[in-house]
Structure formats: structure tokens, C-alpha cells
Tab-separated table of C-alpha atoms in Angstrom:
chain	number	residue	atom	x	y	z
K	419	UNK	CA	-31.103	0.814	28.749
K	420	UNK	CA	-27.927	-0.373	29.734
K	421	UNK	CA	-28.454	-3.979	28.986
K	422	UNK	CA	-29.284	-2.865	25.008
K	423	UNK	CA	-26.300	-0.962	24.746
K	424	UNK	CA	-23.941	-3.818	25.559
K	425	UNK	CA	-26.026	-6.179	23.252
K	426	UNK	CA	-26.188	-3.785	20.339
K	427	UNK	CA	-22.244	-2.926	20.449
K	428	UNK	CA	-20.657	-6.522	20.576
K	429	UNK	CA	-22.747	-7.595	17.336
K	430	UNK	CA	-21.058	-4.719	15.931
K	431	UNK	CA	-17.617	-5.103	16.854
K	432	UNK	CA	-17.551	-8.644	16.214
K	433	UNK	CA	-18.873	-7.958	12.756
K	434	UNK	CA	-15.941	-5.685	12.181
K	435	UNK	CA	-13.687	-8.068	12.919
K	436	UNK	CA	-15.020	-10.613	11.032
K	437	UNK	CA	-15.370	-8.911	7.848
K	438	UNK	CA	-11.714	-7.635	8.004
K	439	UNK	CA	-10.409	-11.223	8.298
K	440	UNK	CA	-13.132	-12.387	6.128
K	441	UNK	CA	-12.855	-10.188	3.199
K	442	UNK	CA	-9.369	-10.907	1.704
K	443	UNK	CA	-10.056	-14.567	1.587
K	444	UNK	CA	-13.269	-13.606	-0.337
K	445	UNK	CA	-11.367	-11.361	-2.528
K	446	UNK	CA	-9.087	-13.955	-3.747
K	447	UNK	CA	-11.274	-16.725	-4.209
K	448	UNK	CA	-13.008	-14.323	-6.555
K	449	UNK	CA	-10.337	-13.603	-8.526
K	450	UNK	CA	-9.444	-16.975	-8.727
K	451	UNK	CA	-12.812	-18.012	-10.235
K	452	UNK	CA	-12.112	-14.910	-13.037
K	453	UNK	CA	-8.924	-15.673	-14.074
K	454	UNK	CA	-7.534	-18.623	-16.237
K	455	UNK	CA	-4.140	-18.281	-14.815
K	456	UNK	CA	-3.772	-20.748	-11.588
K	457	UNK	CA	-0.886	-18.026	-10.905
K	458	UNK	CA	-3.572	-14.870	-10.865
K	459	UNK	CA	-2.265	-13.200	-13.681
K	460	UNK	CA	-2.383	-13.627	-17.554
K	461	UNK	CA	-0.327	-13.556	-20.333
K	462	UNK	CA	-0.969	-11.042	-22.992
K	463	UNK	CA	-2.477	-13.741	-25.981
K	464	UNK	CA	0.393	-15.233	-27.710
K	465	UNK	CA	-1.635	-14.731	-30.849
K	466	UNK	CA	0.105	-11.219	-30.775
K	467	UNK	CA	3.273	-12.577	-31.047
K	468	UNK	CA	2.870	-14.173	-33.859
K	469	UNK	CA	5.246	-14.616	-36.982
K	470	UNK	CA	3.480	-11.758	-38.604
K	471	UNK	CA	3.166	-10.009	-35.462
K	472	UNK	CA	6.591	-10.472	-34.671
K	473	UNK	CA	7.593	-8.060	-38.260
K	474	UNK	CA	5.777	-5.422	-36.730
K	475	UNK	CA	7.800	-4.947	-33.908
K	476	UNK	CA	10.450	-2.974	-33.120
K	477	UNK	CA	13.724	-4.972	-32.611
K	478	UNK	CA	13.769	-3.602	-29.058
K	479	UNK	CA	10.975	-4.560	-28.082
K	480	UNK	CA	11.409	-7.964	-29.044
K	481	UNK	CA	14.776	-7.739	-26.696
K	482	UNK	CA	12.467	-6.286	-23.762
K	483	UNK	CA	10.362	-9.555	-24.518
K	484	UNK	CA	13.038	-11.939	-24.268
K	485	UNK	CA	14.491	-10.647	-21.162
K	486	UNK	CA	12.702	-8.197	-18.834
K	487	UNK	CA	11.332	-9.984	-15.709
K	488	UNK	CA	8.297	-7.896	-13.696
K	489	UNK	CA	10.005	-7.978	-10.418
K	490	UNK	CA	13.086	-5.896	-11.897
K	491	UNK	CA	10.834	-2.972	-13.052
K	492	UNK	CA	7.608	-3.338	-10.483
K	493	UNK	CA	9.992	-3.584	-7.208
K	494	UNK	CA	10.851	0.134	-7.083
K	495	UNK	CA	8.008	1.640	-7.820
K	496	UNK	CA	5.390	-0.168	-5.562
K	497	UNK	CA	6.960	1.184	-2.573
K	498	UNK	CA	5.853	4.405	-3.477
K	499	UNK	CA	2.232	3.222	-3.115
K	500	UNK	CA	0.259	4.236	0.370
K	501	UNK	CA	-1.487	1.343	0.897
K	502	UNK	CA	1.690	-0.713	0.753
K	503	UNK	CA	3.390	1.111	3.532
K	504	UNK	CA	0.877	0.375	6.266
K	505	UNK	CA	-2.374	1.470	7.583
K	506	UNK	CA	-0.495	2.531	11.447
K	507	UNK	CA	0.156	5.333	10.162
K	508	UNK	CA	-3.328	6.121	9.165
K	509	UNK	CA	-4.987	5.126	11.855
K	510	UNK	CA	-2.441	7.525	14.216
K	511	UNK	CA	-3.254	10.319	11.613
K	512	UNK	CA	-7.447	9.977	11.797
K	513	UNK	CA	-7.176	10.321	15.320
K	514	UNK	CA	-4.484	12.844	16.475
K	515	UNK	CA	-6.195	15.027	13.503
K	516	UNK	CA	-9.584	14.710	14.495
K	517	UNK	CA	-8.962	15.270	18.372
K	518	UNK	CA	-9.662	19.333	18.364
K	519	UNK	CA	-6.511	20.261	19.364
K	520	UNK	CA	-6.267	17.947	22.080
K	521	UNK	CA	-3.306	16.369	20.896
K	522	UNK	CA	-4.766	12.330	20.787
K	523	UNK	CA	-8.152	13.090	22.264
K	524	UNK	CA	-11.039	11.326	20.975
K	525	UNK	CA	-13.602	13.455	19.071
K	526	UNK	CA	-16.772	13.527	20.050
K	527	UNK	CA	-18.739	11.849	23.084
K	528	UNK	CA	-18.659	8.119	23.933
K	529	UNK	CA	-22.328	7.554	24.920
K	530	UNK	CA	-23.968	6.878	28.277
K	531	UNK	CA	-24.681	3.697	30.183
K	532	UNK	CA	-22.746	0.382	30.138
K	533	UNK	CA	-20.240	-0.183	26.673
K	534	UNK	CA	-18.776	-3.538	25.513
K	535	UNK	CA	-15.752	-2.565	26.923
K	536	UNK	CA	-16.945	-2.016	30.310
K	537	UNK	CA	-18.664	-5.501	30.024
K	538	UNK	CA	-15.718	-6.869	28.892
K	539	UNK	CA	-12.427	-5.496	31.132
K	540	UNK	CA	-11.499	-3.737	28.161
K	541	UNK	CA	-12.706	-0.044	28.656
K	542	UNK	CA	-10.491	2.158	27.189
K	543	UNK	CA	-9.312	0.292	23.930
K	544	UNK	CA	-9.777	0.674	20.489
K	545	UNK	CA	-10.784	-1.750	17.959
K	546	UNK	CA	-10.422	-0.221	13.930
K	547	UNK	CA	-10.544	-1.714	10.326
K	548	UNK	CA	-9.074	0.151	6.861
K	549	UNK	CA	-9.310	-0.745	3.725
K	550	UNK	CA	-7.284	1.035	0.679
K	551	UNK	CA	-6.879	0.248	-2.964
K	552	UNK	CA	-4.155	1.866	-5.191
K	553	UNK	CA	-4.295	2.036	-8.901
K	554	UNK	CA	-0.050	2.738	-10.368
K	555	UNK	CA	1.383	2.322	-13.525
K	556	UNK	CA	4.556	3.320	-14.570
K	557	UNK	CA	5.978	4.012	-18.153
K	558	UNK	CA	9.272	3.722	-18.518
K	559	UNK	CA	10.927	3.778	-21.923
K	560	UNK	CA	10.863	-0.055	-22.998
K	561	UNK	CA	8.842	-1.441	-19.617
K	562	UNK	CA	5.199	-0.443	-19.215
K	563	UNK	CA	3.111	-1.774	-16.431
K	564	UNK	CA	0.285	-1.080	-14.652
K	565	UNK	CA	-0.641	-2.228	-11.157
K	566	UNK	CA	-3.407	-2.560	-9.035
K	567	UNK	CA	-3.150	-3.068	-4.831
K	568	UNK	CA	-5.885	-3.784	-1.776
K	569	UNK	CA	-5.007	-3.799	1.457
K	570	UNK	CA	-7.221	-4.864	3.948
K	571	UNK	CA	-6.478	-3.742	8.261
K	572	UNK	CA	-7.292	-4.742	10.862
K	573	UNK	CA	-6.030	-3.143	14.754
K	574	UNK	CA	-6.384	-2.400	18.569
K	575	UNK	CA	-5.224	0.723	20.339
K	576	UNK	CA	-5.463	2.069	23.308
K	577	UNK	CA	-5.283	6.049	24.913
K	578	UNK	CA	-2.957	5.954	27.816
K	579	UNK	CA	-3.113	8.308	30.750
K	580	UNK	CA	-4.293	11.292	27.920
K	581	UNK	CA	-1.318	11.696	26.216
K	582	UNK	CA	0.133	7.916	24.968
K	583	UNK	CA	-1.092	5.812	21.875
K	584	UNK	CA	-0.152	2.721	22.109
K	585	UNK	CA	-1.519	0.318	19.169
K	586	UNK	CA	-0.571	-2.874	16.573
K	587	UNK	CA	-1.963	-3.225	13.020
K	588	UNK	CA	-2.329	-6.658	10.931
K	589	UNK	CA	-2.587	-6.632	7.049
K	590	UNK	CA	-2.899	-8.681	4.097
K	591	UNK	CA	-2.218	-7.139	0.961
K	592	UNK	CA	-3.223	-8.619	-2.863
K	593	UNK	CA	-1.219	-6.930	-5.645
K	594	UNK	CA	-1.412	-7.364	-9.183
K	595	UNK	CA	0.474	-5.703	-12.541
K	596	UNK	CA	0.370	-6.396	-15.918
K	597	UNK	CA	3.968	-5.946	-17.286
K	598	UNK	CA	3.331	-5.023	-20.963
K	599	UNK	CA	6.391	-4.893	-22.369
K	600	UNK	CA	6.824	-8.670	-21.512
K	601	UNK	CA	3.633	-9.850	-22.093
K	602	UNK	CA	3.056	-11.031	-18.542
K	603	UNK	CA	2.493	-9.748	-15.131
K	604	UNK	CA	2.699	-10.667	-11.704
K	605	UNK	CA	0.326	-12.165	-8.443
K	606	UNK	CA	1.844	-10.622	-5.040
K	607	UNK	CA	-0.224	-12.160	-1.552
K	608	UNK	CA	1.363	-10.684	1.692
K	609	UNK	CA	0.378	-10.434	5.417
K	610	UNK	CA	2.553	-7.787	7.349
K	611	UNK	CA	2.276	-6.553	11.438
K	612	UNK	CA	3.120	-2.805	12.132
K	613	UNK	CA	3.178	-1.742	16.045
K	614	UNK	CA	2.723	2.075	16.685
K	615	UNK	CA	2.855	4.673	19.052
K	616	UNK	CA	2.329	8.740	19.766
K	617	UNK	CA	2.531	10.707	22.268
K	618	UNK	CA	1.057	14.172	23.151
K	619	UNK	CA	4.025	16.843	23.835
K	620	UNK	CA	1.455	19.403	24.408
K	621	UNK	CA	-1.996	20.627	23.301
K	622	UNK	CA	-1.046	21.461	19.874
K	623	UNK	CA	2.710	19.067	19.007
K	624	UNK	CA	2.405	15.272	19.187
K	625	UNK	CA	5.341	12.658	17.872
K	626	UNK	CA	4.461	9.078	16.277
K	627	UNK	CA	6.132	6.707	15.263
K	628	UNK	CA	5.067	3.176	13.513
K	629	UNK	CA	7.187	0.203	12.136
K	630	UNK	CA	6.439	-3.137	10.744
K	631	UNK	CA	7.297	-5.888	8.313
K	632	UNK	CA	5.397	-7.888	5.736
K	633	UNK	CA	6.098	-11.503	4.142
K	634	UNK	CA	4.922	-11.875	0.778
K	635	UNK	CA	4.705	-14.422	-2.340
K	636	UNK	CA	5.462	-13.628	-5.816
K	637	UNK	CA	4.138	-15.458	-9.006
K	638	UNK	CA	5.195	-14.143	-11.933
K	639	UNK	CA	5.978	-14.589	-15.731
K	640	UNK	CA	6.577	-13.477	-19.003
K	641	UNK	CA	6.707	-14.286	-22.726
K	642	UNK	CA	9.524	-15.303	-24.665
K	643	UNK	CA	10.216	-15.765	-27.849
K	644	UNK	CA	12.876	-18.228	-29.343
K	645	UNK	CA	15.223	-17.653	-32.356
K	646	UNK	CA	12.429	-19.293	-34.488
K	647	UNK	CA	9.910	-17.051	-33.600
K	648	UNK	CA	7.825	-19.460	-31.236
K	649	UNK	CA	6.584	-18.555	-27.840
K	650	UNK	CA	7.334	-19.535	-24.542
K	651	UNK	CA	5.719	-18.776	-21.618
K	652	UNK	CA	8.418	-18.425	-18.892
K	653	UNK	CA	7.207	-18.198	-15.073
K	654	UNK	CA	9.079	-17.780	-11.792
K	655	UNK	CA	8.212	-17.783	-7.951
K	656	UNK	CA	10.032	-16.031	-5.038
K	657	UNK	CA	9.600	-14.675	-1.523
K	658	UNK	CA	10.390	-11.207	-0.056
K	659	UNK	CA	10.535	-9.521	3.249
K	660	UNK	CA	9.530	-5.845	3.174
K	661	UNK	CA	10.022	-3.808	6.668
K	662	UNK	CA	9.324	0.370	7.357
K	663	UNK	CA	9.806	2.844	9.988
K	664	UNK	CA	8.581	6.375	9.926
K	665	UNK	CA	8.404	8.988	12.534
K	666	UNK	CA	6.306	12.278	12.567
K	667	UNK	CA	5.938	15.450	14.088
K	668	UNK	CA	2.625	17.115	14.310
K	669	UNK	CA	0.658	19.883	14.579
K	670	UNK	CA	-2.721	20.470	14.945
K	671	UNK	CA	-4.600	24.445	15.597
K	672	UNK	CA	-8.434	25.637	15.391
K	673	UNK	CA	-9.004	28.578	14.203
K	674	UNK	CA	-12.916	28.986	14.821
K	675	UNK	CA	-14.303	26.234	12.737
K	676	UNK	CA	-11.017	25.362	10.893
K	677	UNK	CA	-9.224	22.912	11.485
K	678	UNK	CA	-4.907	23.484	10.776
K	679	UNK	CA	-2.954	20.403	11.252
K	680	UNK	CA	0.632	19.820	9.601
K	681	UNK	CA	3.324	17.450	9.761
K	682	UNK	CA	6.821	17.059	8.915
K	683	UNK	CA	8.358	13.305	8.962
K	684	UNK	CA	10.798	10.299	7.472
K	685	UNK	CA	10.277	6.892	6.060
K	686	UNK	CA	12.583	4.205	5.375
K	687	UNK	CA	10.978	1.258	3.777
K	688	UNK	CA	13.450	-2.153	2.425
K	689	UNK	CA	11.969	-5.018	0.592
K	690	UNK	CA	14.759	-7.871	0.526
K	691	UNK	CA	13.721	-10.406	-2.875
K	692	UNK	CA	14.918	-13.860	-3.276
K	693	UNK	CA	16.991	-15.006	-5.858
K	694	UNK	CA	14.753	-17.145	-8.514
K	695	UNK	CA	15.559	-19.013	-11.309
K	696	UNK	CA	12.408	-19.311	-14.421
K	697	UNK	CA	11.275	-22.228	-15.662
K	698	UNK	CA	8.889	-22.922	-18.960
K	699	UNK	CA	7.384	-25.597	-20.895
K	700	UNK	CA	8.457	-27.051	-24.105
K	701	UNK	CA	11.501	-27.927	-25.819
K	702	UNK	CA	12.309	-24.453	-27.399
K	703	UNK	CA	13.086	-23.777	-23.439
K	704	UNK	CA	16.787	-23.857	-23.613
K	705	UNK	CA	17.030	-21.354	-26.545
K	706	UNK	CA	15.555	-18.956	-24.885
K	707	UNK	CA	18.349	-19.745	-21.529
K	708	UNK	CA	15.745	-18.723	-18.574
K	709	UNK	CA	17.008	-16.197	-16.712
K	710	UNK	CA	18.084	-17.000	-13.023
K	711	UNK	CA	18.109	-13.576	-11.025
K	712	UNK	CA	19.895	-13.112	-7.591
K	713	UNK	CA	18.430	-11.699	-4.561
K	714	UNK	CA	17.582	-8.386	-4.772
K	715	UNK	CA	17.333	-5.719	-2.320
K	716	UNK	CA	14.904	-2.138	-3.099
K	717	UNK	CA	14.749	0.536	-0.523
K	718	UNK	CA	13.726	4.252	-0.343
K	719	UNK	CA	13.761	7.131	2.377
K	720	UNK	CA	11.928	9.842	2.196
K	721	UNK	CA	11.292	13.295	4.424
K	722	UNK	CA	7.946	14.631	3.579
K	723	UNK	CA	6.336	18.216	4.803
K	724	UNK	CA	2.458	19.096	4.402
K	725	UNK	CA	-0.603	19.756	6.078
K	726	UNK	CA	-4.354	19.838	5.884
K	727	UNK	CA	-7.226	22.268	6.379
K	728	UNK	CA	-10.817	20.485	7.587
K	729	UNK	CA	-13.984	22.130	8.519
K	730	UNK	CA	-15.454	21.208	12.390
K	731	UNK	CA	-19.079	20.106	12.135
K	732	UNK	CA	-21.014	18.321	15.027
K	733	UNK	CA	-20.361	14.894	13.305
K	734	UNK	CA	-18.623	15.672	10.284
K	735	UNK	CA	-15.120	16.934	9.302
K	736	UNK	CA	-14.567	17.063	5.022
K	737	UNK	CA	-11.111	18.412	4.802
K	738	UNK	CA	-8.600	18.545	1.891
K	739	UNK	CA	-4.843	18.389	2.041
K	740	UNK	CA	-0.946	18.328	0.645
K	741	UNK	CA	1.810	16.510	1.273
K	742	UNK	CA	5.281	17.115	-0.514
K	743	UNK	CA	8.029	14.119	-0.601
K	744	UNK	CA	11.294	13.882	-1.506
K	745	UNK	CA	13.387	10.734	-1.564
K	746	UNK	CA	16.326	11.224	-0.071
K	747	UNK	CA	17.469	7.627	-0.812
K	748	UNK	CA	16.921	4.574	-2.733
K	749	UNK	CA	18.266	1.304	-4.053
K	750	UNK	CA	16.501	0.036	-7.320
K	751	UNK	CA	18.223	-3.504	-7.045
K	752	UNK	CA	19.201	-3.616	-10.658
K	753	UNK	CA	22.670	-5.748	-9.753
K	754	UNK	CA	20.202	-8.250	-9.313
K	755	UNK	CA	19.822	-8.549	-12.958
K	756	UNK	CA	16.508	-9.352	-14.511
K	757	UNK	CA	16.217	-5.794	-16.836
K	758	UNK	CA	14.683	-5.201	-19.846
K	759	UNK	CA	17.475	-5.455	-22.886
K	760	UNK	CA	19.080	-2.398	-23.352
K	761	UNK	CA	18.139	-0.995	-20.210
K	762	UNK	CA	20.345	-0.029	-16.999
K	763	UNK	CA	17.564	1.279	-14.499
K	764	UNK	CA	13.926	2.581	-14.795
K	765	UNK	CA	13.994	4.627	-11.561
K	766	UNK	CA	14.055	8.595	-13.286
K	767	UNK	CA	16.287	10.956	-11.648
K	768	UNK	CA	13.367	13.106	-10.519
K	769	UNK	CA	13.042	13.042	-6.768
K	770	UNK	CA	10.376	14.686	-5.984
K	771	UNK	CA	6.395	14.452	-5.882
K	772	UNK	CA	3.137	15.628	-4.183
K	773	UNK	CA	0.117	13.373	-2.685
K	774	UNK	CA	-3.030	15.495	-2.566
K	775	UNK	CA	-5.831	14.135	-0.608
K	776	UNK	CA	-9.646	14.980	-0.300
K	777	UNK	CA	-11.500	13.563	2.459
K	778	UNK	CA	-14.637	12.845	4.938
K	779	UNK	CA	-14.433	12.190	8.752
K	780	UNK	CA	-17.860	11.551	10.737
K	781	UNK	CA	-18.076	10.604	14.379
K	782	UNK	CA	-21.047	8.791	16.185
K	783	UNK	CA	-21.636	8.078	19.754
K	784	UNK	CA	-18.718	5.121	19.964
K	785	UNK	CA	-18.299	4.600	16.369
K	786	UNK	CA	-15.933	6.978	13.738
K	787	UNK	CA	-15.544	6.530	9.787
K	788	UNK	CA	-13.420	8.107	7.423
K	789	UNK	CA	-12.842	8.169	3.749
K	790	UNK	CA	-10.168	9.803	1.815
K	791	UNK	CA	-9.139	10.051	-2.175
K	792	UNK	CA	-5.295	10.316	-2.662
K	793	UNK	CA	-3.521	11.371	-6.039
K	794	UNK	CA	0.280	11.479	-6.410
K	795	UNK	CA	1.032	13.424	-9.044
K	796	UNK	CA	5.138	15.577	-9.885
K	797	UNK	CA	6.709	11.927	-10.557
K	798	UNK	CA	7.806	11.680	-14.663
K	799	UNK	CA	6.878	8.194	-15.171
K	800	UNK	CA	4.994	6.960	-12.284
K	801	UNK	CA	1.196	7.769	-11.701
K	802	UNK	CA	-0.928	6.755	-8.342
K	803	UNK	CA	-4.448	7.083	-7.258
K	804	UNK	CA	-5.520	5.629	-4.130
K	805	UNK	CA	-8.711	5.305	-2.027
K	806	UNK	CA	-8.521	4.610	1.647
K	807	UNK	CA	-11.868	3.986	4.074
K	808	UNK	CA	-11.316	3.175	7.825
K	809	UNK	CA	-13.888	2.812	11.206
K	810	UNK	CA	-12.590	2.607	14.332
K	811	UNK	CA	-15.023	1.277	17.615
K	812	UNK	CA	-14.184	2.603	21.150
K	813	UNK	CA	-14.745	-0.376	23.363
């Protein structure tokens, strides 16, 4: 009995493991073969722009053409998105709100006989994989985009003398937008580390806390159009370092077969861009001047207050929940240049905004799943749905 235990549960881990590294490469070899673009993204036809086209359009628009870049509007907004801020945090949250008011206990039993991690010297660990995808847009007067954003996690963890989490997360992320009101988009490929931690004050309070950076590539571009009406197709390439920290204080109470957890908490997140300068084809280059932008730097802090109610089944836990933010700081980078004409900033000056979630835990002998549906909604011109999965092994 023993000996098909250990045989059954390494296939499975491995597996895990695989597919998490697997998948992303997958992905993007996929959407390679679908799009004509070597850069990932495609420009809007250039039919659309043509002479006759060009008469129905308002003169500011035709500015926003000539001059907005993606990474000037985009930047701000995307670090609003969940699955762009890390999956440690997640992964803390599943299991300090599943434990049963055991502050980071582990829900449910872990089986009889001989596990992997016995076999292997590694009894006690963790092994977990997320996925998320976020679908944002944002529709600021003059510079309309919408964006799209999987994340794919992969992590080890480990419950230390009852009351200490001690874990580390690896990503990659694939983001892409379609900037309308420059008739391109952009192509974003990043792979980020986030260590964590949480610790169990008492039955009921735990603290967390999670940080990380991620190093990602940019292709983007735009349309143009020069003072004879032609188009050019102008493209640019930079780097960019984004880093986050967040710390949380939590609460978790039954109340017969409810479940009352709440949090209150801060994030910081920076991204730090490159400076880039855009380069085109064709002679009617220079009359458009390509615009060279400088490094730019896009941050936001938030504090955030919620909670969740969940009902306890024997391997099931559907729970819905709310969770109100308010940024407390940000930098939208616009001295870095790179705006739409005619435009100083497309952060609004609403600060505020809500992430409702709806979700499904289960638990098995060794193995735990979760799904969740997130929707931010309060925010004027900025719109976010996101779906997050994640199993987690105990070796």
C-alpha cells in the first residue's frame, strides 16, 4: 500500500511542474503561429487611414496618431491588474484562509502510509502552481486600449514549527494591448521571483508579507501619418524592471459552518522603463521625427480593507468576497514624454475602487485546488476582470 502511494504521487508532482514550466513556452509559440506581426501584436490595417479615411477624422485624433506611444498610456494602468502583482500573495491567502481558524494550518488530512516527501527528505514542503488571466481596458479621452495578461506560477513552501510560512514563487507573464487610438499595440514577455512569508500570531491573527521583482521586454508600435497623408508604421523596444512589497494582517473566525476571514494591508509596486528611441521604414520617416522617450518610472501604493465569507464542507469551500483599495500614491511617468497630443496625463483623479471575487476551494487527501473570478469595478476609466486557478501538493 505504501509502495503505490509513493509511485502514484511523484508522477503527479512532476507533472505539475512540468506543465507550469511547459505551458508559457506553448502559449507563445501559439501566438506566434496566429499572428503576422514577428513583434506579437498588429497594427490596426492602414487601409483605415487612408486619404479618404483620413477626412473623416477628427483633427485630434489624427494628433493622438502621430504621437501617442502605448507604453505612456498602458504603464499606469497595468499595475492595477492582479495577476501582474504576483501569485505569493495568493498562494499565502488559499492557505491561511482555508486553515479553520488555525492560523496557517493545512485543511484537511494528508493521507496514510509513505508520501513522496517522506521518500524523498522533503516531508513537510509544499509544491503549488497558479495560473491567472486578466482582461483591462482603459478609455481615456483620446487613448483607448484594451489589454489582455496570463501569468503562469510556479512555487515551494514550507509550514515551520505550526506557526511560520516560509515560501518563493517564479513567474512568467505574457501581456498584450491593442492601443486604438494609435493604431498599434504592444507584446510584454516577463519572468519575475517573489519570496514570502507569514506567521501565526495566534489562532485567529496571522501577518504576511511577500516581495519580488520581474524583468520584462517590450515590443511595441504605432501608426503614423506624415504631412502627405501616408503611413508609417513606427516601432520601438525597451526593458523594464518592476518590483512590489505588500504586507497583511489577517483574520480568520468560524462561526458554525461559516467561514469569516478579513484583512487589512499595503502595496507598493515600481516599474522603472528604459528610455527608447522609434524607428520605421521608408523615406517619409523623418517627417514624421520618431519620438525618442526617456526612462520612465510608474509606481502606486495602495492600503486595501475587505474580507470574505465561505461555507465549510468536507472537501469543498465556495465563498464570495470584497476588497476596497485606495491608492494612496502614484507616479504616472508622464515627464517621460511619449503622450497622446493634447494630453497631460490619463491617470483620473478618482482613487478609489472595489475587487469582488467569487470562488471554489476543494481539498483531497494531499492535493488542494482553487478557482476564483475577480471583477474590479468603482475606477472611471479603467475596467478589469480576472480569473485565477491554483493546486498546491503537500510533499
Amino acid at each position: 500500500m505504501k509502495t503505490t502511494q509513493r509511485n502514484t504521487a511523484l508522477p503527479l508532482i512532476l507533472c505539475m511542474l512540468l506543465s507550469s514550466l511547459v505551458a508559457p513556452v506553448a502559449w507563445a509559440q501559439s501566438d506566434d503561429d496566429d499572428d503576422d506581426d514577428d513583434d506579437g501584436f498588429e497594427f490596426i490595417d492602414a487601409g483605415e487611414f487612408d486619404a479618404d479615411g483620413i477626412d473623416d477624422l477628427d483633427p485630434d485624433d489624427i494628433d493622438a496618431l502621430e504621437n501617442g506611444v502605448g507604453s505612456a498610456v498602458v504603464a499606469p494602468d497595468a499595475l492595477r491588474v492582479p495577476t501582474l502583482r504576483g501569485a505569493a500573495q495568493r498562494r499565502i491567502r488559499e492557505l491561511r484562509e482555508a486553515g479553520g481558524g488555525t492560523g496557517f494550518g493545512e485543511r484537511g488530512g494528508k493521507g496514510s502510509g509513505l508520501a513522496a516527501g517522506d521518500a524523498l527528505g522533503l516531508a513537510g514542503f509544499s509544491v503549488w502552481t497558479g495560473y491567472g488571466r486578466s482582461n483591462f481596458g482603459g478609455d481615456a479621452t483620446q487613448a483607448r486600449y484594451e489589454g489582455d495578461n496570463s501569468t503562469w506560477s510556479v512555487g515551494a513552501d514550507r509550514v515551520v514549527a505550526d506557526r511560520w510560512l516560509i515560501g518563493l514563487a517564479l513567474s512568467y507573464e505574457d501581456t498584450d494591448t491593442r492601443t486604438f487610438y494609435n493604431g498599434g499595440g504592444q507584446q510584454i514577455d516577463g519572468f519575475g521571483f517573489a519570496p514570502y512569508v507569514g506567521v501565526s500570531i495566534t489562532d485567529y491573527l496571522s501577518l504576511d508579507a511577500s516581495g519580488g521583482m520581474t524583468f520584462t521586454e517590450t515590443n511595441q508600435g504605432r501608426i503614423g501619418l506624415t504631412p502627405l497623408g501616408a503611413v508609417e508604421e513606427l516601432r520601438s523596444r525597451f526593458d523594464a524592471q518592476r518590483w512590489f512589497g505588500t504586507v497583511n494582517l489577517n483574520a480568520n473566525h468560524d462561526v458554525g459552518k461559516l467561514a469569516l476571514n478579513g484583512r487589512v494591508g499595503y502595496l507598493y509596486v515600481e516599474e522603472n522603463q528604459d528610455a527608447f528611441r522609434e524607428s520605421g521604414t521608408g523615406g517619409a520617416l523623418q517627417a514624421l521625427r520618431p519620438r525618442t522617450v526617456g526612462e520612465r518610472e510608474v509606481s502606486l501604493g495602495q492600503i486595501y480593507a475587505g474580507g470574505e465569507i465561505a461555507g465549510r464542507f468536507e472537501r469543498a469551500m465556495p465563498y464570495l468576497g470584497a476588497l476596497y483599495r485606495n491608492d494612496v500614491s502614484r507616479e504616472d511617468g508622464a515627464a517621460a514624454g511619449g503622450l497622446p497630443a493634447n494630453i497631460g496625463r490619463t491617470l483620473t483623479r478618482d482613487r478609489d475602487e472595489v475587487e469582488l471575487t467569487a470562488g471554489l476551494r476543494w481539498f483531497g487527501e494531499r492535493v488542494m485546488g482553487s478557482v476564483e473570478y475577480l471583477k474590479t469595478i468603482g475606477r472611471e476609466r479603467f475596467d478589469n476582470d480576472t480569473f485565477q486557478a491554483l493546486v498546491r501538493i503537500a510533499l
